[in-house]
PDB file of C-alpha atoms and ligand atoms in Angstrom:
ATOM      1  CA  MET R   1     -12.317  -2.611   4.577  1.00 56.00           C
ATOM      2  CA  HIS R   2      -8.871  -2.045   3.131  1.00 87.00           C
ATOM      3  CA  GLU R   3      -7.333  -0.962   6.407  1.00 92.00           C
ATOM      4  CA  LEU R   4      -8.542  -4.109   8.105  1.00 93.00           C
ATOM      5  CA  SER R   5      -6.511  -6.300   5.769  1.00 94.00           C
ATOM      6  CA  ILE R   6      -3.497  -4.036   6.327  1.00 95.00           C
ATOM      7  CA  ALA R   7      -3.897  -4.455  10.079  1.00 96.00           C
ATOM      8  CA  THR R   8      -4.205  -8.215   9.657  1.00 96.00           C
ATOM      9  CA  SER R   9      -1.025  -8.421   7.645  1.00 95.00           C
ATOM     10  CA  ILE R  10       0.816  -6.285  10.206  1.00 97.00           C
ATOM     11  CA  LEU R  11      -0.401  -8.694  12.854  1.00 98.00           C
ATOM     12  CA  LYS R  12       0.741 -11.774  10.921  1.00 97.00           C
ATOM     13  CA  THR R  13       4.219 -10.367  10.395  1.00 97.00           C
ATOM     14  CA  SER R  14       4.460  -9.377  14.047  1.00 98.00           C
ATOM     15  CA  GLU R  15       3.339 -12.808  15.231  1.00 98.00           C
ATOM     16  CA  ASN R  16       6.018 -14.403  13.090  1.00 98.00           C
ATOM     17  CA  GLU R  17       8.697 -12.136  14.485  1.00 97.00           C
ATOM     18  CA  VAL R  18       7.610 -12.810  18.068  1.00 98.00           C
ATOM     19  CA  ARG R  19       7.614 -16.545  17.452  1.00 97.00           C
ATOM     20  CA  LYS R  20      11.057 -16.419  15.862  1.00 97.00           C
ATOM     21  CA  ILE R  21      12.677 -15.218  19.056  1.00 97.00           C
ATOM     22  CA  ASN R  22      10.270 -16.918  21.460  1.00 97.00           C
ATOM     23  CA  GLY R  23       9.014 -13.560  22.606  1.00 97.00           C
ATOM     24  CA  LEU R  24       5.895 -12.744  24.541  1.00 97.00           C
ATOM     25  CA  GLN R  25       4.490  -9.465  23.324  1.00 97.00           C
ATOM     26  CA  VAL R  26       5.252  -6.534  21.118  1.00 98.00           C
ATOM     27  CA  ALA R  27       6.025  -3.531  23.295  1.00 98.00           C
ATOM     28  CA  GLU R  28       6.430  -1.037  20.489  1.00 98.00           C
ATOM     29  CA  ILE R  29       5.872  -1.064  16.778  1.00 98.00           C
ATOM     30  CA  TYR R  30       7.272   1.396  14.268  1.00 98.00           C
ATOM     31  CA  LEU R  31       5.386   1.712  11.018  1.00 97.00           C
ATOM     32  CA  GLU R  32       6.205   3.619   7.912  1.00 96.00           C
ATOM     33  CA  ILE R  33       3.276   4.460   5.702  1.00 95.00           C
ATOM     34  CA  GLY R  34       3.717   6.140   2.354  1.00 94.00           C
ATOM     35  CA  LYS R  35       1.601   9.210   1.701  1.00 91.00           C
ATOM     36  CA  ILE R  36       0.324   7.792  -1.549  1.00 91.00           C
ATOM     37  CA  SER R  37      -0.007   4.203  -0.391  1.00 92.00           C
ATOM     38  CA  GLY R  38      -3.750   4.681  -0.200  1.00 90.00           C
ATOM     39  CA  ILE R  39      -3.753   3.757   3.462  1.00 92.00           C
ATOM     40  CA  GLU R  40      -5.611   6.115   5.703  1.00 92.00           C
ATOM     41  CA  ILE R  41      -3.875   6.304   9.021  1.00 93.00           C
ATOM     42  CA  ALA R  42      -7.047   7.404  10.799  1.00 94.00           C
ATOM     43  CA  SER R  43      -8.898   4.359   9.459  1.00 94.00           C
ATOM     44  CA  LEU R  44      -6.050   2.095  10.428  1.00 95.00           C
ATOM     45  CA  GLU R  45      -6.112   3.445  13.957  1.00 94.00           C
ATOM     46  CA  PHE R  46      -9.850   2.977  13.975  1.00 94.00           C
ATOM     47  CA  VAL R  47      -9.659  -0.771  13.291  1.00 95.00           C
ATOM     48  CA  TRP R  48      -6.468  -1.327  15.275  1.00 96.00           C
ATOM     49  CA  ASP R  49      -7.798  -1.938  18.795  1.00 94.00           C
ATOM     50  CA  GLN R  50     -10.460  -4.343  17.684  1.00 94.00           C
ATOM     51  CA  CYS R  51      -8.095  -6.187  15.393  1.00 96.00           C
ATOM     52  CA  MET R  52      -5.255  -6.471  17.917  1.00 97.00           C
ATOM     53  CA  LYS R  53      -7.324  -7.545  20.890  1.00 97.00           C
ATOM     54  CA  ASP R  54      -5.869 -10.672  22.549  1.00 97.00           C
ATOM     55  CA  THR R  55      -2.886 -10.718  20.233  1.00 98.00           C
ATOM     56  CA  VAL R  56       0.810  -9.981  20.597  1.00 98.00           C
ATOM     57  CA  LEU R  57       0.063  -6.435  19.530  1.00 98.00           C
ATOM     58  CA  GLU R  58      -2.657  -5.747  22.060  1.00 96.00           C
ATOM     59  CA  ASN R  59      -0.550  -3.457  24.226  1.00 96.00           C
ATOM     60  CA  ALA R  60       1.946  -2.322  21.659  1.00 97.00           C
ATOM     61  CA  ARG R  61       2.682   1.356  21.456  1.00 97.00           C
ATOM     62  CA  ARG R  62       2.478   2.453  17.847  1.00 97.00           C
ATOM     63  CA  HIS R  63       4.685   4.916  16.141  1.00 97.00           C
ATOM     64  CA  ILE R  64       3.460   5.775  12.695  1.00 96.00           C
ATOM     65  CA  GLN R  65       5.614   7.768  10.367  1.00 95.00           C
ATOM     66  CA  GLU R  66       4.144   9.080   7.198  1.00 94.00           C
ATOM     67  CA  THR R  67       6.648   9.163   4.395  1.00 93.00           C
ATOM     68  CA  GLY R  68       6.378  11.600   1.547  1.00 93.00           C
ATOM     69  CA  GLY R  69       5.961  10.625  -2.058  1.00 95.00           C
ATOM     70  CA  LEU R  70       8.547  11.096  -4.767  1.00 96.00           C
ATOM     71  CA  ALA R  71       7.908  10.836  -8.477  1.00 97.00           C
ATOM     72  CA  LYS R  72       9.866  11.136 -11.675  1.00 98.00           C
ATOM     73  CA  CYS R  73       8.207  12.775 -14.636  1.00 98.00           C
ATOM     74  CA  ALA R  74       7.940  10.532 -17.676  1.00 97.00           C
ATOM     75  CA  GLU R  75       8.133  13.507 -20.057  1.00 98.00           C
ATOM     76  CA  CYS R  76      10.906  15.760 -18.758  1.00 98.00           C
ATOM     77  CA  GLY R  77      12.595  13.516 -16.222  1.00 98.00           C
ATOM     78  CA  MET R  78      12.211  15.916 -13.336  1.00 98.00           C
ATOM     79  CA  GLN R  79      11.966  14.425  -9.866  1.00 98.00           C
ATOM     80  CA  PHE R  80       9.446  16.002  -7.561  1.00 97.00           C
ATOM     81  CA  PRO R  81       7.659  15.364  -4.280  1.00 96.00           C
ATOM     82  CA  ILE R  82       4.009  14.421  -4.554  1.00 94.00           C
ATOM     83  CA  GLU R  83       1.187  14.478  -2.081  1.00 90.00           C
ATOM     84  CA  LYS R  84      -1.424  12.734  -4.166  1.00 89.00           C
ATOM     85  CA  ILE R  85      -1.232  10.120  -6.844  1.00 88.00           C
ATOM     86  CA  PHE R  86      -2.695  12.433  -9.510  1.00 90.00           C
ATOM     87  CA  ASP R  87      -0.368  15.377  -8.922  1.00 93.00           C
ATOM     88  CA  PRO R  88       1.085  16.551 -12.243  1.00 96.00           C
ATOM     89  CA  CYS R  89       4.729  17.394 -12.853  1.00 97.00           C
ATOM     90  CA  PRO R  90       5.443  20.949 -11.618  1.00 97.00           C
ATOM     91  CA  GLY R  91       8.009  21.367 -14.396  1.00 97.00           C
ATOM     92  CA  CYS R  92       5.984  20.565 -17.501  1.00 98.00           C
ATOM     93  CA  GLY R  93       2.518  19.738 -16.201  1.00 97.00           C
ATOM     94  CA  SER R  94       2.543  16.171 -17.457  1.00 97.00           C
ATOM     95  CA  PRO R  95       0.391  13.695 -15.539  1.00 96.00           C
ATOM     96  CA  PHE R  96       2.650  10.799 -16.549  1.00 97.00           C
ATOM     97  CA  LYS R  97       5.178   9.776 -13.998  1.00 96.00           C
ATOM     98  CA  GLU R  98       6.904   6.968 -12.279  1.00 96.00           C
ATOM     99  CA  ILE R  99       6.396   6.685  -8.553  1.00 95.00           C
ATOM    100  CA  LEU R 100       9.747   6.331  -6.834  1.00 95.00           C
ATOM    101  CA  LYS R 101       8.655   6.536  -3.226  1.00 94.00           C
ATOM    102  CA  GLY R 102       5.557   6.795  -1.100  1.00 95.00           C
ATOM    103  CA  LYS R 103       3.536   3.722  -2.049  1.00 93.00           C
ATOM    104  CA  GLU R 104       5.011   1.449   0.532  1.00 92.00           C
ATOM    105  CA  MET R 105       3.876   0.381   3.949  1.00 93.00           C
ATOM    106  CA  LYS R 106       6.428  -1.284   6.116  1.00 94.00           C
ATOM    107  CA  ILE R 107       7.165  -2.332   9.624  1.00 97.00           C
ATOM    108  CA  LYS R 108      10.389  -0.580  10.438  1.00 97.00           C
ATOM    109  CA  LYS R 109      10.994  -1.932  13.878  1.00 97.00           C
ATOM    110  CA  LEU R 110       9.418  -4.117  16.513  1.00 97.00           C
ATOM    111  CA  LEU R 111      10.371  -4.089  20.144  1.00 98.00           C
ATOM    112  CA  ILE R 112       9.510  -7.491  21.527  1.00 98.00           C
ATOM    113  CA  THR R 113       9.448  -8.425  25.178  1.00 97.00           C
ATOM    114  CA  THR R 114      10.771 -11.831  26.068  1.00 93.00           C
TER     115      THR R 114
HETATM  116 ZN1  LIG T   1       7.726  17.027 -16.371  1.00 79.23          ZN
END
């Protein structure tokens, strides 16, 4: 499952950060997930507990922020917010665009107990 590999990579990054400062556990984790990243937050939450058991993230409180998508039309140059990857340009109806924002998934902040 896609979300499982996302969770695993979140875990790896977190473990590295904890090790870097000789920490014990992650108390809180702040994630930013783009609306058109293809990651389903519900699915991620579904695999989370199982994936994070006995790890530095086991008791971490998660804060997930969904960030909106932004695209730039390849035909008329208009910038517009998008909800789905196939949304056409509202200005000219073109399906061709460049995605400026919304595809990313990042760990914004980790609060680590030492
Ligand atoms: Zn357009």
